[in-house]
PDB file of C-alpha atoms in Angstrom:
ATOM      1  CA  MET A   5      68.169-173.621-146.711  1.00  0.00           C
ATOM      2  CA  LEU A   6      68.416-169.932-147.628  1.00  0.00           C
ATOM      3  CA  LEU A   7      71.911-168.707-148.362  1.00  0.00           C
ATOM      4  CA  ALA A   8      73.102-165.209-149.135  1.00  0.00           C
ATOM      5  CA  GLU A   9      75.000-164.645-152.335  1.00  0.00           C
ATOM      6  CA  ARG A  10      78.381-162.973-152.220  1.00  0.00           C
ATOM      7  CA  PHE A  11      76.878-159.479-152.407  1.00  0.00           C
ATOM      8  CA  GLY A  12      74.119-159.996-149.875  1.00  0.00           C
ATOM      9  CA  ARG A  13      71.139-160.888-152.060  1.00  0.00           C
ATOM     10  CA  MET A  14      69.333-164.073-151.238  1.00  0.00           C
ATOM     11  CA  ALA A  15      70.230-166.948-153.498  1.00  0.00           C
ATOM     12  CA  ARG A  16      67.400-167.826-155.859  1.00  0.00           C
ATOM     13  CA  LYS A  17      68.208-171.512-155.870  1.00  0.00           C
ATOM     14  CA  VAL A  18      69.787-173.668-153.207  1.00  0.00           C
ATOM     15  CA  GLY A  19      70.313-177.238-154.352  1.00  0.00           C
ATOM     16  CA  ASP A  20      67.156-178.430-156.084  1.00  0.00           C
ATOM     17  CA  VAL A  21      64.919-176.021-154.173  1.00  0.00           C
ATOM     18  CA  THR A  22      64.124-172.463-155.225  1.00  0.00           C
ATOM     19  CA  ALA A  23      64.094-169.751-152.566  1.00  0.00           C
ATOM     20  CA  GLY A  24      60.322-169.438-152.930  1.00  0.00           C
ATOM     21  CA  GLU A  25      59.903-173.089-151.892  1.00  0.00           C
ATOM     22  CA  VAL A  26      62.192-172.981-148.863  1.00  0.00           C
ATOM     23  CA  GLN A  27      60.407-172.873-145.545  1.00  0.00           C
ATOM     24  CA  PHE A  28      62.048-170.427-143.136  1.00  0.00           C
ATOM     25  CA  PRO A  29      59.151-168.863-141.219  1.00  0.00           C
ATOM     26  CA  PRO A  30      61.381-166.886-138.812  1.00  0.00           C
ATOM     27  CA  GLY A  31      62.883-165.055-141.788  1.00  0.00           C
ATOM     28  CA  GLU A  32      59.556-163.427-142.577  1.00  0.00           C
ATOM     29  CA  LYS A  33      58.934-162.321-138.989  1.00  0.00           C
ATOM     30  CA  SER A  34      59.951-158.879-137.801  1.00  0.00           C
ATOM     31  CA  LEU A  35      62.790-158.350-135.364  1.00  0.00           C
ATOM     32  CA  GLN A  36      60.169-157.180-132.846  1.00  0.00           C
ATOM     33  CA  GLU A  37      58.085-160.357-133.276  1.00  0.00           C
ATOM     34  CA  LEU A  38      61.174-162.494-132.700  1.00  0.00           C
ATOM     35  CA  GLY A  39      62.044-160.631-129.500  1.00  0.00           C
ATOM     36  CA  LEU A  40      65.317-159.328-130.925  1.00  0.00           C
ATOM     37  CA  VAL A  41      64.743-155.654-130.058  1.00  0.00           C
ATOM     38  CA  LYS A  42      66.329-155.320-126.634  1.00  0.00           C
ATOM     39  CA  ALA A  43      67.264-151.801-125.579  1.00  0.00           C
ATOM     40  CA  GLU A  44      69.037-153.095-122.478  1.00  0.00           C
ATOM     41  CA  ARG A  45      71.714-154.622-124.730  1.00  0.00           C
ATOM     42  CA  VAL A  46      72.587-151.277-126.315  1.00  0.00           C
ATOM     43  CA  TYR A  47      75.552-149.385-124.956  1.00  0.00           C
ATOM     44  CA  THR A  48      75.904-145.783-126.063  1.00  0.00           C
ATOM     45  CA  VAL A  49      78.302-142.891-125.739  1.00  0.00           C
ATOM     46  CA  ASP A  50      77.451-139.277-126.401  1.00  0.00           C
ATOM     47  CA  MET A  51      78.974-137.879-129.565  1.00  0.00           C
ATOM     48  CA  ASN A  52      81.043-135.478-127.425  1.00  0.00           C
ATOM     49  CA  ASP A  53      82.417-138.175-125.082  1.00  0.00           C
ATOM     50  CA  SER A  54      86.062-139.086-125.622  1.00  0.00           C
ATOM     51  CA  VAL A  55      87.216-142.201-127.441  1.00  0.00           C
ATOM     52  CA  LEU A  56      88.843-143.234-124.162  1.00  0.00           C
ATOM     53  CA  GLU A  57      85.409-143.184-122.463  1.00  0.00           C
ATOM     54  CA  ALA A  58      84.033-145.388-125.251  1.00  0.00           C
ATOM     55  CA  LEU A  59      86.977-147.767-124.873  1.00  0.00           C
ATOM     56  CA  GLN A  60      86.413-147.968-121.115  1.00  0.00           C
ATOM     57  CA  MET A  61      82.715-148.726-121.648  1.00  0.00           C
ATOM     58  CA  MET A  62      83.507-151.508-124.126  1.00  0.00           C
ATOM     59  CA  GLN A  63      86.127-153.020-121.836  1.00  0.00           C
ATOM     60  CA  SER A  64      84.024-152.908-118.672  1.00  0.00           C
ATOM     61  CA  ASN A  65      80.966-154.414-120.422  1.00  0.00           C
ATOM     62  CA  HIS A  66      82.890-157.010-122.477  1.00  0.00           C
ATOM     63  CA  ILE A  67      81.521-155.712-125.777  1.00  0.00           C
ATOM     64  CA  SER A  68      83.239-154.791-129.024  1.00  0.00           C
ATOM     65  CA  SER A  69      81.210-151.788-130.188  1.00  0.00           C
ATOM     66  CA  VAL A  70      79.131-148.899-128.883  1.00  0.00           C
ATOM     67  CA  ALA A  71      76.641-146.620-130.601  1.00  0.00           C
ATOM     68  CA  ILE A  72      77.541-142.938-130.856  1.00  0.00           C
ATOM     69  CA  VAL A  73      74.402-140.936-130.120  1.00  0.00           C
ATOM     70  CA  ASP A  74      73.298-137.337-129.805  1.00  0.00           C
ATOM     71  CA  LYS A  75      71.987-136.975-126.254  1.00  0.00           C
ATOM     72  CA  THR A  76      71.345-133.228-126.463  1.00  0.00           C
ATOM     73  CA  HIS A  77      67.581-133.813-126.417  1.00  0.00           C
ATOM     74  CA  GLY A  78      67.451-135.577-123.047  1.00  0.00           C
ATOM     75  CA  LYS A  79      66.558-139.248-123.101  1.00  0.00           C
ATOM     76  CA  HIS A  80      66.529-139.488-126.887  1.00  0.00           C
ATOM     77  CA  THR A  81      69.502-141.314-128.315  1.00  0.00           C
ATOM     78  CA  GLN A  82      69.569-140.526-132.005  1.00  0.00           C
ATOM     79  CA  LEU A  83      72.211-142.637-133.746  1.00  0.00           C
ATOM     80  CA  GLN A  84      75.130-140.688-135.212  1.00  0.00           C
ATOM     81  CA  GLY A  85      77.619-143.501-135.753  1.00  0.00           C
ATOM     82  CA  SER A  86      79.385-146.325-133.994  1.00  0.00           C
ATOM     83  CA  ILE A  87      82.841-147.047-132.725  1.00  0.00           C
ATOM     84  CA  SER A  88      84.396-150.477-132.290  1.00  0.00           C
ATOM     85  CA  MET A  89      87.499-152.019-130.797  1.00  0.00           C
ATOM     86  CA  THR A  90      88.682-152.640-134.363  1.00  0.00           C
ATOM     87  CA  ASP A  91      88.381-148.922-135.163  1.00  0.00           C
ATOM     88  CA  ILE A  92      90.378-147.986-132.081  1.00  0.00           C
ATOM     89  CA  LYS A  93      92.996-150.654-132.779  1.00  0.00           C
ATOM     90  CA  GLU A  94      93.390-149.340-136.333  1.00  0.00           C
ATOM     91  CA  ILE A  95      94.066-145.801-135.129  1.00  0.00           C
ATOM     92  CA  LEU A  96      96.356-146.868-132.279  1.00  0.00           C
ATOM     93  CA  ALA A  97      98.506-148.753-134.785  1.00  0.00           C
ATOM     94  CA  THR A  98      99.505-145.456-136.419  1.00  0.00           C
ATOM     95  CA  ARG A  99     102.343-143.331-135.108  1.00  0.00           C
ATOM     96  CA  GLY A 100     101.008-140.958-132.458  1.00  0.00           C
ATOM     97  CA  GLY A 101      97.571-142.563-132.716  1.00  0.00           C
ATOM     98  CA  TRP A 102      97.195-142.649-128.933  1.00  0.00           C
ATOM     99  CA  ARG A 103      96.423-138.908-129.065  1.00  0.00           C
ATOM    100  CA  HIS A 104      93.102-139.760-130.695  1.00  0.00           C
ATOM    101  CA  LEU A 105      91.960-141.395-127.451  1.00  0.00           C
ATOM    102  CA  TYR A 106      91.098-137.880-126.280  1.00  0.00           C
ATOM    103  CA  ASP A 107      89.112-136.948-129.405  1.00  0.00           C
ATOM    104  CA  ALA A 108      85.333-136.670-129.245  1.00  0.00           C
ATOM    105  CA  CYS A 109      83.790-139.951-130.421  1.00  0.00           C
ATOM    106  CA  PHE A 110      81.905-138.458-133.348  1.00  0.00           C
ATOM    107  CA  ARG A 111      84.971-136.571-134.580  1.00  0.00           C
ATOM    108  CA  PHE A 112      86.997-139.785-134.347  1.00  0.00           C
ATOM    109  CA  PHE A 113      84.258-141.714-136.184  1.00  0.00           C
ATOM    110  CA  ALA A 114      84.028-139.131-138.979  1.00  0.00           C
ATOM    111  CA  GLN A 115      87.811-138.941-139.427  1.00  0.00           C
ATOM    112  CA  LEU A 116      88.186-142.712-139.463  1.00  0.00           C
ATOM    113  CA  ARG A 117      85.431-143.233-142.016  1.00  0.00           C
ATOM    114  CA  ASN A 118      86.818-140.432-144.172  1.00  0.00           C
ATOM    115  CA  MET A 119      90.284-142.005-144.033  1.00  0.00           C
ATOM    116  CA  GLN A 120      88.876-145.430-144.930  1.00  0.00           C
ATOM    117  CA  GLY A 121      87.036-143.951-147.888  1.00  0.00           C
ATOM    118  CA  LEU A 122      90.094-142.136-149.207  1.00  0.00           C
ATOM    119  CA  GLU A 123      92.626-144.909-148.666  1.00  0.00           C
ATOM    120  CA  THR A 124      90.742-148.114-149.325  1.00  0.00           C
ATOM    121  CA  GLY A 125      87.382-147.195-150.784  1.00  0.00           C
ATOM    122  CA  SER A 126      85.689-148.897-147.821  1.00  0.00           C
ATOM    123  CA  ASP A 127      83.830-145.842-146.551  1.00  0.00           C
ATOM    124  CA  ARG A 128      80.861-147.172-144.583  1.00  0.00           C
ATOM    125  CA  VAL A 129      78.999-143.921-144.031  1.00  0.00           C
ATOM    126  CA  PRO A 130      76.025-143.658-143.837  1.00  0.00           C
ATOM    127  CA  LEU A 131      75.339-146.266-141.201  1.00  0.00           C
ATOM    128  CA  PHE A 132      73.199-149.190-142.159  1.00  0.00           C
ATOM    129  CA  THR A 133      70.303-149.571-139.795  1.00  0.00           C
ATOM    130  CA  VAL A 134      67.121-151.583-139.523  1.00  0.00           C
ATOM    131  CA  HIS A 135      63.817-150.984-137.755  1.00  0.00           C
ATOM    132  CA  PRO A 136      61.893-153.157-135.283  1.00  0.00           C
ATOM    133  CA  SER A 137      59.447-153.969-138.115  1.00  0.00           C
ATOM    134  CA  THR A 138      62.229-155.151-140.453  1.00  0.00           C
ATOM    135  CA  PRO A 139      61.931-158.847-141.355  1.00  0.00           C
ATOM    136  CA  LEU A 140      64.821-160.939-140.041  1.00  0.00           C
ATOM    137  CA  ILE A 141      65.848-162.029-143.530  1.00  0.00           C
ATOM    138  CA  VAL A 142      66.194-158.383-144.654  1.00  0.00           C
ATOM    139  CA  ALA A 143      68.386-157.611-141.636  1.00  0.00           C
ATOM    140  CA  VAL A 144      70.594-160.621-142.416  1.00  0.00           C
ATOM    141  CA  GLU A 145      70.860-159.499-146.044  1.00  0.00           C
ATOM    142  CA  LYS A 146      71.988-156.050-144.868  1.00  0.00           C
ATOM    143  CA  MET A 147      74.664-157.573-142.649  1.00  0.00           C
ATOM    144  CA  SER A 148      75.839-159.698-145.545  1.00  0.00           C
ATOM    145  CA  ALA A 149      75.836-156.798-148.019  1.00  0.00           C
ATOM    146  CA  THR A 150      77.756-154.500-145.666  1.00  0.00           C
ATOM    147  CA  ARG A 151      80.087-157.274-144.493  1.00  0.00           C
ATOM    148  CA  THR A 152      79.459-156.565-140.855  1.00  0.00           C
ATOM    149  CA  HIS A 153      78.296-158.698-137.978  1.00  0.00           C
ATOM    150  CA  ARG A 154      76.028-156.093-136.411  1.00  0.00           C
ATOM    151  CA  VAL A 155      73.348-153.599-137.430  1.00  0.00           C
ATOM    152  CA  TRP A 156      71.766-151.020-135.172  1.00  0.00           C
ATOM    153  CA  ILE A 157      68.003-151.149-134.687  1.00  0.00           C
ATOM    154  CA  VAL A 158      66.514-147.654-134.717  1.00  0.00           C
ATOM    155  CA  SER A 159      62.990-146.431-134.049  1.00  0.00           C
ATOM    156  CA  GLU A 160      60.664-145.518-136.868  1.00  0.00           C
ATOM    157  CA  GLY A 161      58.969-142.660-135.021  1.00  0.00           C
ATOM    158  CA  SER A 162      55.266-142.440-134.354  1.00  0.00           C
ATOM    159  CA  ALA A 163      52.231-140.408-135.279  1.00  0.00           C
ATOM    160  CA  ALA A 164      52.294-139.047-131.708  1.00  0.00           C
ATOM    161  CA  GLY A 165      55.466-137.115-132.483  1.00  0.00           C
ATOM    162  CA  GLY A 166      58.090-139.734-131.635  1.00  0.00           C
ATOM    163  CA  ARG A 167      61.440-139.159-133.274  1.00  0.00           C
ATOM    164  CA  SER A 168      62.850-141.641-135.720  1.00  0.00           C
ATOM    165  CA  GLY A 169      66.436-142.788-135.543  1.00  0.00           C
ATOM    166  CA  ASP A 170      66.665-143.367-131.792  1.00  0.00           C
ATOM    167  CA  VAL A 171      68.664-146.518-130.996  1.00  0.00           C
ATOM    168  CA  VAL A 172      66.360-149.209-129.619  1.00  0.00           C
ATOM    169  CA  GLY A 173      68.517-152.304-130.126  1.00  0.00           C
ATOM    170  CA  VAL A 174      71.394-153.993-131.855  1.00  0.00           C
ATOM    171  CA  LEU A 175      71.243-157.156-133.953  1.00  0.00           C
ATOM    172  CA  GLU A 176      74.360-159.290-134.162  1.00  0.00           C
ATOM    173  CA  LEU A 177      75.061-162.483-136.059  1.00  0.00           C
ATOM    174  CA  SER A 178      75.276-164.255-132.713  1.00  0.00           C
ATOM    175  CA  ASP A 179      71.572-163.370-132.234  1.00  0.00           C
ATOM    176  CA  VAL A 180      70.652-164.823-135.618  1.00  0.00           C
ATOM    177  CA  MET A 181      72.575-168.102-135.431  1.00  0.00           C
ATOM    178  CA  PRO A 182      70.332-169.804-132.819  1.00  0.00           C
ATOM    179  CA  ILE A 183      67.275-168.949-134.932  1.00  0.00           C
ATOM    180  CA  LEU A 184      68.897-170.392-138.057  1.00  0.00           C
ATOM    181  CA  LEU A 185      69.963-173.524-136.207  1.00  0.00           C
ATOM    182  CA  ALA A 186      66.484-174.009-134.721  1.00  0.00           C
ATOM    183  CA  ALA A 187      64.952-173.703-138.202  1.00  0.00           C
ATOM    184  CA  CYS A 188      67.263-176.457-139.471  1.00  0.00           C
ATOM    185  CA  GLU A 189      66.104-178.974-136.868  1.00  0.00           C
TER     186      GLU A 189
END
């Protein structure tokens, strides 16, 4: 079985088997091939929407995070950041933090990440993203390395002038677990 090391790299040896000998065919397949790119599962807020609007969207859809996108170019949803219930909870815990509920999402995101970087060294900007063509194992390694349970799937663009960076899906550990369990059977 493939296991990630503490810092997100794949372990070279698991038991008496080297990583090169382990059979995990789904790990080599792209997120697209595995059917994990599902735009209908992505919830977004415009970068100028308020944090309160993002909170309402998360609550009404029973989700814990939304993508912050730039919707100034119509239907395109270029990823600018993300905001989660944990982020909001962290800010609300501070004195007068409720005032931030009226901030624009991107401003809130930038301030929070800046504060995290200054206070704890856990600045997570830039965002870690993957593409539909990314192999599953690479996406899992990214989640492990960044200590998160979700990565945003963004488009790669196209020769026909498509923009890269538009949100096309989200991959969460809960999406990966059934695949890992099926491979163990």
